[in-house]
Amino acid sequence: MHSIYITTEENASPVTVDLAKAQGAKWGIDYREGLTSGLALVQQDSQLILKQLDEPKVGGVLVDFASDAATFRRLHGGGKKEAIAKAVGLKGQQSLQILDATAGLGRDAFVLASLGCKVDMIERSPVVAALLADGLNRAAHDPNIGSWVPLRMSLQHATGYELLANWQGVTPDVVYLDPMFPHRKKTAAVKKEMRLFQQLLGPDQDANLLLEPALALAKKRVVVKRPAAAPYLAEVKPSLELQGKANRFDVYMNFI
């Protein structure tokens, strides 16, 4: 993994500096004062953000479940008619227990939680896990979503493969996988996020190892999100495919 530090902006308050140091200690990320270049986690007064410090025009990446985009999708995204809801089998169900073993920025987990699912998330990168935990903490205090986010979304910082093979929590109905794959979209937002994430994480070299323990764990199905033209995970053909314009969901039904 690309080595990065946690820092604060110039003239940050002592409280924010202490918060940055505490975050660094929690996630095993070294604190550095006065950084001006490179990729870094930046602790601001009210949020944690991943930035390329010497490219201010690129902007930063953060987790904000109360953003305008997240709110619009939650209220107008199609509900249980969304492709992801169909993929996990939510039709006719009030709720499902879902294990998202490659949580990333938690966007798909949030959509599923907003539809009533209980989602356990696993994220192996300490940097991404720190961003996700920061987003969950802010969401818990939001007047619109704070009443249910802490009840439906939880996070563990661990390697997905190891935790899938030794899962101690509630047995999931569905295991959801969205391993890192090189993106070919040209939109500015995706380019920004994926460029930073590829620099930070690199390709998901062990993605194919996730399918077998996922199938062994899930009660009902395993759902794998892939770019539309990507090969099947571990070269295993799914039970069915839900094809979209940019992505598809490969669904592996568990008949055991």
Short mmCIF file of the C-alpha atoms (twelve columns), coordinates in Angstrom:
data_MODEL
# 
_entry.id   MODEL 
# 
loop_
_atom_site.group_PDB 
_atom_site.id 
_atom_site.type_symbol 
_atom_site.label_atom_id 
_atom_site.label_alt_id 
_atom_site.label_comp_id 
_atom_site.label_asym_id 
_atom_site.label_seq_id 
_atom_site.Cartn_x 
_atom_site.Cartn_y 
_atom_site.Cartn_z 
_atom_site.pdbx_PDB_model_num 
ATOM 1   C CA . MET A 1   0.000   0.000   0.000   1 
ATOM 2   C CA . HIS A 2   1.165   3.517   -0.772  1 
ATOM 3   C CA . SER A 3   2.466   5.005   2.494   1 
ATOM 4   C CA . ILE A 4   0.575   8.130   3.498   1 
ATOM 5   C CA . TYR A 5   0.253   10.283  6.594   1 
ATOM 6   C CA . ILE A 6   -2.472  12.150  8.405   1 
ATOM 7   C CA . THR A 7   -2.102  15.904  8.751   1 
ATOM 8   C CA . THR A 8   -4.070  19.125  9.289   1 
ATOM 9   C CA . GLU A 9   -4.460  22.300  7.304   1 
ATOM 10  C CA . GLU A 10  -2.406  25.390  8.035   1 
ATOM 11  C CA . ASN A 11  -3.532  27.266  11.170  1 
ATOM 12  C CA . ALA A 12  -5.651  24.334  12.369  1 
ATOM 13  C CA . SER A 13  -6.899  24.649  15.943  1 
ATOM 14  C CA . PRO A 14  -5.227  22.629  18.718  1 
ATOM 15  C CA . VAL A 15  -8.456  20.634  19.026  1 
ATOM 16  C CA . THR A 16  -8.269  19.618  15.361  1 
ATOM 17  C CA . VAL A 17  -4.582  18.742  15.675  1 
ATOM 18  C CA . ASP A 18  -5.344  16.536  18.684  1 
ATOM 19  C CA . LEU A 19  -8.169  14.904  16.733  1 
ATOM 20  C CA . ALA A 20  -5.802  14.183  13.827  1 
ATOM 21  C CA . LYS A 21  -3.288  12.604  16.188  1 
ATOM 22  C CA . ALA A 22  -6.009  10.498  17.783  1 
ATOM 23  C CA . GLN A 23  -7.221  9.342   14.363  1 
ATOM 24  C CA . GLY A 24  -3.678  8.446   13.407  1 
ATOM 25  C CA . ALA A 25  -3.197  6.413   16.566  1 
ATOM 26  C CA . LYS A 26  -6.505  4.611   16.054  1 
ATOM 27  C CA . TRP A 27  -5.798  3.568   12.472  1 
ATOM 28  C CA . GLY A 28  -2.028  3.161   12.638  1 
ATOM 29  C CA . ILE A 29  -1.347  6.163   10.376  1 
ATOM 30  C CA . ASP A 30  1.523   8.467   11.326  1 
ATOM 31  C CA . TYR A 31  0.757   12.140  11.961  1 
ATOM 32  C CA . ARG A 32  2.900   14.732  10.179  1 
ATOM 33  C CA . GLU A 33  2.642   18.483  10.638  1 
ATOM 34  C CA . GLY A 34  2.912   20.938  7.760   1 
ATOM 35  C CA . LEU A 35  2.696   18.543  4.823   1 
ATOM 36  C CA . THR A 36  2.371   20.305  1.474   1 
ATOM 37  C CA . SER A 37  2.802   17.516  -1.089  1 
ATOM 38  C CA . GLY A 38  1.802   13.934  -1.685  1 
ATOM 39  C CA . LEU A 39  -1.314  11.985  -0.856  1 
ATOM 40  C CA . ALA A 40  -2.538  12.500  2.711   1 
ATOM 41  C CA . LEU A 41  -5.496  12.229  5.028   1 
ATOM 42  C CA . VAL A 42  -6.400  15.733  6.136   1 
ATOM 43  C CA . GLN A 43  -8.288  16.181  9.394   1 
ATOM 44  C CA . GLN A 44  -10.503 19.236  9.126   1 
ATOM 45  C CA . ASP A 45  -12.643 20.688  11.906  1 
ATOM 46  C CA . SER A 46  -15.671 18.566  11.052  1 
ATOM 47  C CA . GLN A 47  -14.528 15.894  8.605   1 
ATOM 48  C CA . LEU A 48  -11.698 13.698  7.355   1 
ATOM 49  C CA . ILE A 49  -10.721 13.970  3.702   1 
ATOM 50  C CA . LEU A 50  -8.204  12.285  1.388   1 
ATOM 51  C CA . LYS A 51  -6.270  14.822  -0.668  1 
ATOM 52  C CA . GLN A 52  -3.445  15.125  -3.144  1 
ATOM 53  C CA . LEU A 53  -1.866  18.086  -1.382  1 
ATOM 54  C CA . ASP A 54  0.154   19.414  -4.312  1 
ATOM 55  C CA . GLU A 55  -2.840  19.253  -6.713  1 
ATOM 56  C CA . PRO A 56  -5.490  21.468  -5.077  1 
ATOM 57  C CA . LYS A 57  -7.652  21.522  -8.214  1 
ATOM 58  C CA . VAL A 58  -8.202  17.776  -7.959  1 
ATOM 59  C CA . GLY A 59  -10.253 18.183  -4.790  1 
ATOM 60  C CA . GLY A 60  -10.567 15.504  -2.163  1 
ATOM 61  C CA . VAL A 61  -12.411 12.303  -1.363  1 
ATOM 62  C CA . LEU A 62  -14.568 11.927  1.731   1 
ATOM 63  C CA . VAL A 63  -17.552 9.893   2.887   1 
ATOM 64  C CA . ASP A 64  -20.713 11.966  3.229   1 
ATOM 65  C CA . PHE A 65  -23.925 9.966   3.519   1 
ATOM 66  C CA . ALA A 66  -25.913 13.197  3.935   1 
ATOM 67  C CA . SER A 67  -24.607 14.787  0.729   1 
ATOM 68  C CA . ASP A 68  -27.027 16.104  -1.892  1 
ATOM 69  C CA . ALA A 69  -26.178 13.190  -4.204  1 
ATOM 70  C CA . ALA A 70  -26.687 10.549  -1.505  1 
ATOM 71  C CA . THR A 71  -29.922 12.179  -0.372  1 
ATOM 72  C CA . PHE A 72  -31.306 12.387  -3.916  1 
ATOM 73  C CA . ARG A 73  -30.534 8.724   -4.571  1 
ATOM 74  C CA . ARG A 74  -32.026 7.710   -1.222  1 
ATOM 75  C CA . LEU A 75  -35.264 9.598   -1.911  1 
ATOM 76  C CA . HIS A 76  -35.582 9.249   -5.690  1 
ATOM 77  C CA . GLY A 77  -33.247 6.433   -6.746  1 
ATOM 78  C CA . GLY A 78  -35.925 3.853   -7.371  1 
ATOM 79  C CA . GLY A 79  -36.036 2.122   -4.010  1 
ATOM 80  C CA . LYS A 80  -36.426 -1.647  -4.252  1 
ATOM 81  C CA . LYS A 81  -36.545 -1.308  -8.037  1 
ATOM 82  C CA . GLU A 82  -32.873 -0.315  -8.065  1 
ATOM 83  C CA . ALA A 83  -30.597 -2.859  -9.726  1 
ATOM 84  C CA . ILE A 84  -28.672 -3.488  -6.527  1 
ATOM 85  C CA . ALA A 85  -31.887 -4.177  -4.614  1 
ATOM 86  C CA . LYS A 86  -32.940 -6.680  -7.272  1 
ATOM 87  C CA . ALA A 87  -29.495 -8.264  -7.227  1 
ATOM 88  C CA . VAL A 88  -29.525 -8.958  -3.472  1 
ATOM 89  C CA . GLY A 89  -33.107 -10.270 -3.647  1 
ATOM 90  C CA . LEU A 90  -34.842 -7.578  -1.623  1 
ATOM 91  C CA . LYS A 91  -38.162 -7.890  -3.459  1 
ATOM 92  C CA . GLY A 92  -40.796 -9.108  -1.025  1 
ATOM 93  C CA . GLN A 93  -38.431 -8.723  1.929   1 
ATOM 94  C CA . GLN A 94  -38.567 -6.079  4.641   1 
ATOM 95  C CA . SER A 95  -34.883 -6.534  5.410   1 
ATOM 96  C CA . LEU A 96  -31.867 -8.691  4.660   1 
ATOM 97  C CA . GLN A 97  -28.661 -9.294  6.591   1 
ATOM 98  C CA . ILE A 98  -25.854 -8.329  4.241   1 
ATOM 99  C CA . LEU A 99  -22.096 -8.610  4.580   1 
ATOM 100 C CA . ASP A 100 -20.258 -6.147  2.342   1 
ATOM 101 C CA . ALA A 101 -16.741 -7.583  2.288   1 
ATOM 102 C CA . THR A 102 -15.212 -4.821  0.134   1 
ATOM 103 C CA . ALA A 103 -16.896 -1.739  1.594   1 
ATOM 104 C CA . GLY A 104 -14.787 1.044   0.089   1 
ATOM 105 C CA . LEU A 105 -16.595 4.360   0.546   1 
ATOM 106 C CA . GLY A 106 -19.765 2.550   1.632   1 
ATOM 107 C CA . ARG A 107 -22.061 3.915   -1.063  1 
ATOM 108 C CA . ASP A 108 -23.712 0.640   -2.013  1 
ATOM 109 C CA . ALA A 109 -23.930 -0.353  1.659   1 
ATOM 110 C CA . PHE A 110 -25.711 2.920   2.391   1 
ATOM 111 C CA . VAL A 111 -28.227 2.357   -0.410  1 
ATOM 112 C CA . LEU A 112 -29.015 -1.104  0.942   1 
ATOM 113 C CA . ALA A 113 -29.252 0.201   4.516   1 
ATOM 114 C CA . SER A 114 -31.601 2.972   3.384   1 
ATOM 115 C CA . LEU A 115 -33.863 0.228   1.983   1 
ATOM 116 C CA . GLY A 116 -34.010 -1.504  5.361   1 
ATOM 117 C CA . CYS A 117 -31.107 -3.944  5.171   1 
ATOM 118 C CA . LYS A 118 -28.647 -4.462  8.001   1 
ATOM 119 C CA . VAL A 119 -25.164 -4.215  6.535   1 
ATOM 120 C CA . ASP A 120 -21.918 -5.349  8.127   1 
ATOM 121 C CA . MET A 121 -19.015 -3.759  6.253   1 
ATOM 122 C CA . ILE A 122 -15.419 -4.946  5.989   1 
ATOM 123 C CA . GLU A 123 -12.666 -2.623  4.762   1 
ATOM 124 C CA . ARG A 124 -9.031  -3.674  4.801   1 
ATOM 125 C CA . SER A 125 -7.317  -0.367  4.006   1 
ATOM 126 C CA . PRO A 126 -6.798  1.668   7.199   1 
ATOM 127 C CA . VAL A 127 -7.030  4.885   5.189   1 
ATOM 128 C CA . VAL A 128 -10.344 3.980   3.559   1 
ATOM 129 C CA . ALA A 129 -11.648 2.548   6.833   1 
ATOM 130 C CA . ALA A 130 -10.807 5.844   8.559   1 
ATOM 131 C CA . LEU A 131 -12.748 7.786   5.897   1 
ATOM 132 C CA . LEU A 132 -15.684 5.411   6.197   1 
ATOM 133 C CA . ALA A 133 -15.735 5.525   10.006  1 
ATOM 134 C CA . ASP A 134 -15.647 9.326   9.866   1 
ATOM 135 C CA . GLY A 135 -18.610 9.316   7.489   1 
ATOM 136 C CA . LEU A 136 -20.564 6.929   9.711   1 
ATOM 137 C CA . ASN A 137 -19.891 9.107   12.744  1 
ATOM 138 C CA . ARG A 138 -21.169 12.255  11.015  1 
ATOM 139 C CA . ALA A 139 -24.174 10.378  9.636   1 
ATOM 140 C CA . ALA A 140 -25.100 9.258   13.156  1 
ATOM 141 C CA . HIS A 141 -25.517 12.915  14.126  1 
ATOM 142 C CA . ASP A 142 -27.467 13.941  11.033  1 
ATOM 143 C CA . PRO A 143 -31.126 14.840  11.739  1 
ATOM 144 C CA . ASN A 144 -32.412 13.025  8.640   1 
ATOM 145 C CA . ILE A 145 -30.509 9.736   8.757   1 
ATOM 146 C CA . GLY A 146 -29.009 9.593   12.231  1 
ATOM 147 C CA . SER A 147 -31.905 7.601   13.681  1 
ATOM 148 C CA . TRP A 148 -31.207 4.509   11.547  1 
ATOM 149 C CA . VAL A 149 -27.649 4.581   10.184  1 
ATOM 150 C CA . PRO A 150 -26.034 3.345   13.452  1 
ATOM 151 C CA . LEU A 151 -28.630 0.562   13.689  1 
ATOM 152 C CA . ARG A 152 -28.171 -0.708  10.138  1 
ATOM 153 C CA . MET A 153 -24.503 -0.066  9.286   1 
ATOM 154 C CA . SER A 154 -21.415 -1.343  11.098  1 
ATOM 155 C CA . LEU A 155 -17.741 -1.421  10.121  1 
ATOM 156 C CA . GLN A 156 -14.850 -3.770  10.779  1 
ATOM 157 C CA . HIS A 157 -11.303 -2.995  9.663   1 
ATOM 158 C CA . ALA A 158 -9.900  -6.317  8.472   1 
ATOM 159 C CA . THR A 159 -8.979  -8.322  5.383   1 
ATOM 160 C CA . GLY A 160 -12.126 -9.501  3.650   1 
ATOM 161 C CA . TYR A 161 -10.833 -12.978 2.867   1 
ATOM 162 C CA . GLU A 162 -9.735  -13.670 6.439   1 
ATOM 163 C CA . LEU A 163 -12.952 -12.372 7.981   1 
ATOM 164 C CA . LEU A 164 -15.152 -14.226 5.497   1 
ATOM 165 C CA . ALA A 165 -13.395 -17.461 6.386   1 
ATOM 166 C CA . ASN A 166 -13.688 -16.824 10.133  1 
ATOM 167 C CA . TRP A 167 -16.912 -14.818 10.413  1 
ATOM 168 C CA . GLN A 168 -18.191 -14.532 14.001  1 
ATOM 169 C CA . GLY A 169 -21.143 -12.196 13.454  1 
ATOM 170 C CA . VAL A 170 -24.716 -12.804 12.332  1 
ATOM 171 C CA . THR A 171 -24.684 -15.156 9.336   1 
ATOM 172 C CA . PRO A 172 -25.504 -13.030 6.294   1 
ATOM 173 C CA . ASP A 173 -28.286 -13.752 3.847   1 
ATOM 174 C CA . VAL A 174 -26.145 -12.124 1.179   1 
ATOM 175 C CA . VAL A 175 -22.418 -11.522 0.788   1 
ATOM 176 C CA . TYR A 176 -21.746 -8.510  -1.435  1 
ATOM 177 C CA . LEU A 177 -18.440 -8.073  -3.257  1 
ATOM 178 C CA . ASP A 178 -17.241 -5.083  -5.268  1 
ATOM 179 C CA . PRO A 179 -13.496 -5.625  -5.659  1 
ATOM 180 C CA . MET A 180 -11.299 -2.913  -7.095  1 
ATOM 181 C CA . PHE A 181 -11.176 -2.975  -10.883 1 
ATOM 182 C CA . PRO A 182 -9.579  -0.430  -13.259 1 
ATOM 183 C CA . HIS A 183 -12.277 2.086   -14.217 1 
ATOM 184 C CA . ARG A 184 -12.646 3.353   -17.764 1 
ATOM 185 C CA . LYS A 185 -15.253 6.006   -17.139 1 
ATOM 186 C CA . LYS A 186 -14.259 9.510   -18.160 1 
ATOM 187 C CA . THR A 187 -16.330 11.556  -15.713 1 
ATOM 188 C CA . ALA A 188 -14.377 13.965  -13.539 1 
ATOM 189 C CA . ALA A 189 -15.704 12.587  -10.243 1 
ATOM 190 C CA . VAL A 190 -14.793 8.998   -11.043 1 
ATOM 191 C CA . LYS A 191 -11.421 10.006  -12.420 1 
ATOM 192 C CA . LYS A 192 -10.640 11.915  -9.234  1 
ATOM 193 C CA . GLU A 193 -11.654 9.173   -6.841  1 
ATOM 194 C CA . MET A 194 -10.246 6.288   -8.808  1 
ATOM 195 C CA . ARG A 195 -6.952  8.031   -9.462  1 
ATOM 196 C CA . LEU A 196 -6.476  8.639   -5.763  1 
ATOM 197 C CA . PHE A 197 -7.639  5.141   -4.852  1 
ATOM 198 C CA . GLN A 198 -5.436  3.428   -7.443  1 
ATOM 199 C CA . GLN A 199 -2.494  5.438   -6.161  1 
ATOM 200 C CA . LEU A 200 -3.371  4.493   -2.605  1 
ATOM 201 C CA . LEU A 201 -4.401  0.863   -2.975  1 
ATOM 202 C CA . GLY A 202 -3.295  -0.470  -6.323  1 
ATOM 203 C CA . PRO A 203 -5.221  -3.286  -8.021  1 
ATOM 204 C CA . ASP A 204 -7.149  -5.870  -5.990  1 
ATOM 205 C CA . GLN A 205 -4.737  -8.751  -6.493  1 
ATOM 206 C CA . ASP A 206 -6.579  -11.285 -4.319  1 
ATOM 207 C CA . ALA A 207 -10.154 -10.537 -5.435  1 
ATOM 208 C CA . ASN A 208 -10.618 -14.024 -6.898  1 
ATOM 209 C CA . LEU A 209 -9.988  -15.564 -3.479  1 
ATOM 210 C CA . LEU A 210 -13.133 -13.944 -2.055  1 
ATOM 211 C CA . LEU A 211 -15.740 -15.945 -3.957  1 
ATOM 212 C CA . GLU A 212 -15.239 -19.379 -2.367  1 
ATOM 213 C CA . PRO A 213 -15.477 -18.278 1.310   1 
ATOM 214 C CA . ALA A 214 -18.326 -15.928 0.391   1 
ATOM 215 C CA . LEU A 215 -20.323 -18.804 -1.077  1 
ATOM 216 C CA . ALA A 216 -19.557 -20.938 1.970   1 
ATOM 217 C CA . LEU A 217 -20.859 -18.211 4.298   1 
ATOM 218 C CA . ALA A 218 -23.901 -16.688 2.572   1 
ATOM 219 C CA . LYS A 219 -27.285 -18.245 3.345   1 
ATOM 220 C CA . LYS A 220 -28.981 -17.157 0.120   1 
ATOM 221 C CA . ARG A 221 -26.643 -15.642 -2.446  1 
ATOM 222 C CA . VAL A 222 -23.395 -13.882 -3.281  1 
ATOM 223 C CA . VAL A 223 -23.586 -10.731 -5.399  1 
ATOM 224 C CA . VAL A 224 -20.528 -9.451  -7.246  1 
ATOM 225 C CA . LYS A 225 -20.500 -5.994  -8.800  1 
ATOM 226 C CA . ARG A 226 -18.328 -5.805  -11.916 1 
ATOM 227 C CA . PRO A 227 -17.680 -3.348  -14.734 1 
ATOM 228 C CA . ALA A 228 -19.929 -4.297  -17.653 1 
ATOM 229 C CA . ALA A 229 -17.185 -5.936  -19.733 1 
ATOM 230 C CA . ALA A 230 -15.121 -7.424  -16.886 1 
ATOM 231 C CA . PRO A 231 -14.527 -11.172 -16.623 1 
ATOM 232 C CA . TYR A 232 -16.350 -13.232 -14.011 1 
ATOM 233 C CA . LEU A 233 -14.799 -13.281 -10.566 1 
ATOM 234 C CA . ALA A 234 -12.521 -16.342 -10.271 1 
ATOM 235 C CA . GLU A 235 -13.774 -17.255 -13.766 1 
ATOM 236 C CA . VAL A 236 -16.920 -18.760 -12.226 1 
ATOM 237 C CA . LYS A 237 -20.104 -18.174 -14.188 1 
ATOM 238 C CA . PRO A 238 -22.928 -16.760 -12.023 1 
ATOM 239 C CA . SER A 239 -26.477 -18.073 -11.741 1 
ATOM 240 C CA . LEU A 240 -27.715 -14.866 -13.363 1 
ATOM 241 C CA . GLU A 241 -26.467 -11.472 -14.499 1 
ATOM 242 C CA . LEU A 242 -28.152 -8.095  -14.164 1 
ATOM 243 C CA . GLN A 243 -26.593 -5.912  -16.832 1 
ATOM 244 C CA . GLY A 244 -26.472 -2.121  -16.641 1 
ATOM 245 C CA . LYS A 245 -24.822 0.495   -18.829 1 
ATOM 246 C CA . ALA A 246 -21.564 0.713   -16.883 1 
ATOM 247 C CA . ASN A 247 -21.770 -2.132  -14.386 1 
ATOM 248 C CA . ARG A 248 -23.376 -5.498  -13.946 1 
ATOM 249 C CA . PHE A 249 -24.302 -7.595  -10.930 1 
ATOM 250 C CA . ASP A 250 -23.309 -11.262 -11.060 1 
ATOM 251 C CA . VAL A 251 -25.567 -13.254 -8.754  1 
ATOM 252 C CA . TYR A 252 -24.486 -16.635 -7.380  1 
ATOM 253 C CA . MET A 253 -27.470 -18.400 -5.850  1 
ATOM 254 C CA . ASN A 254 -26.669 -20.606 -2.887  1 
ATOM 255 C CA . PHE A 255 -28.744 -23.760 -3.140  1 
ATOM 256 C CA . ILE A 256 -26.894 -25.649 -0.403  1 
# 
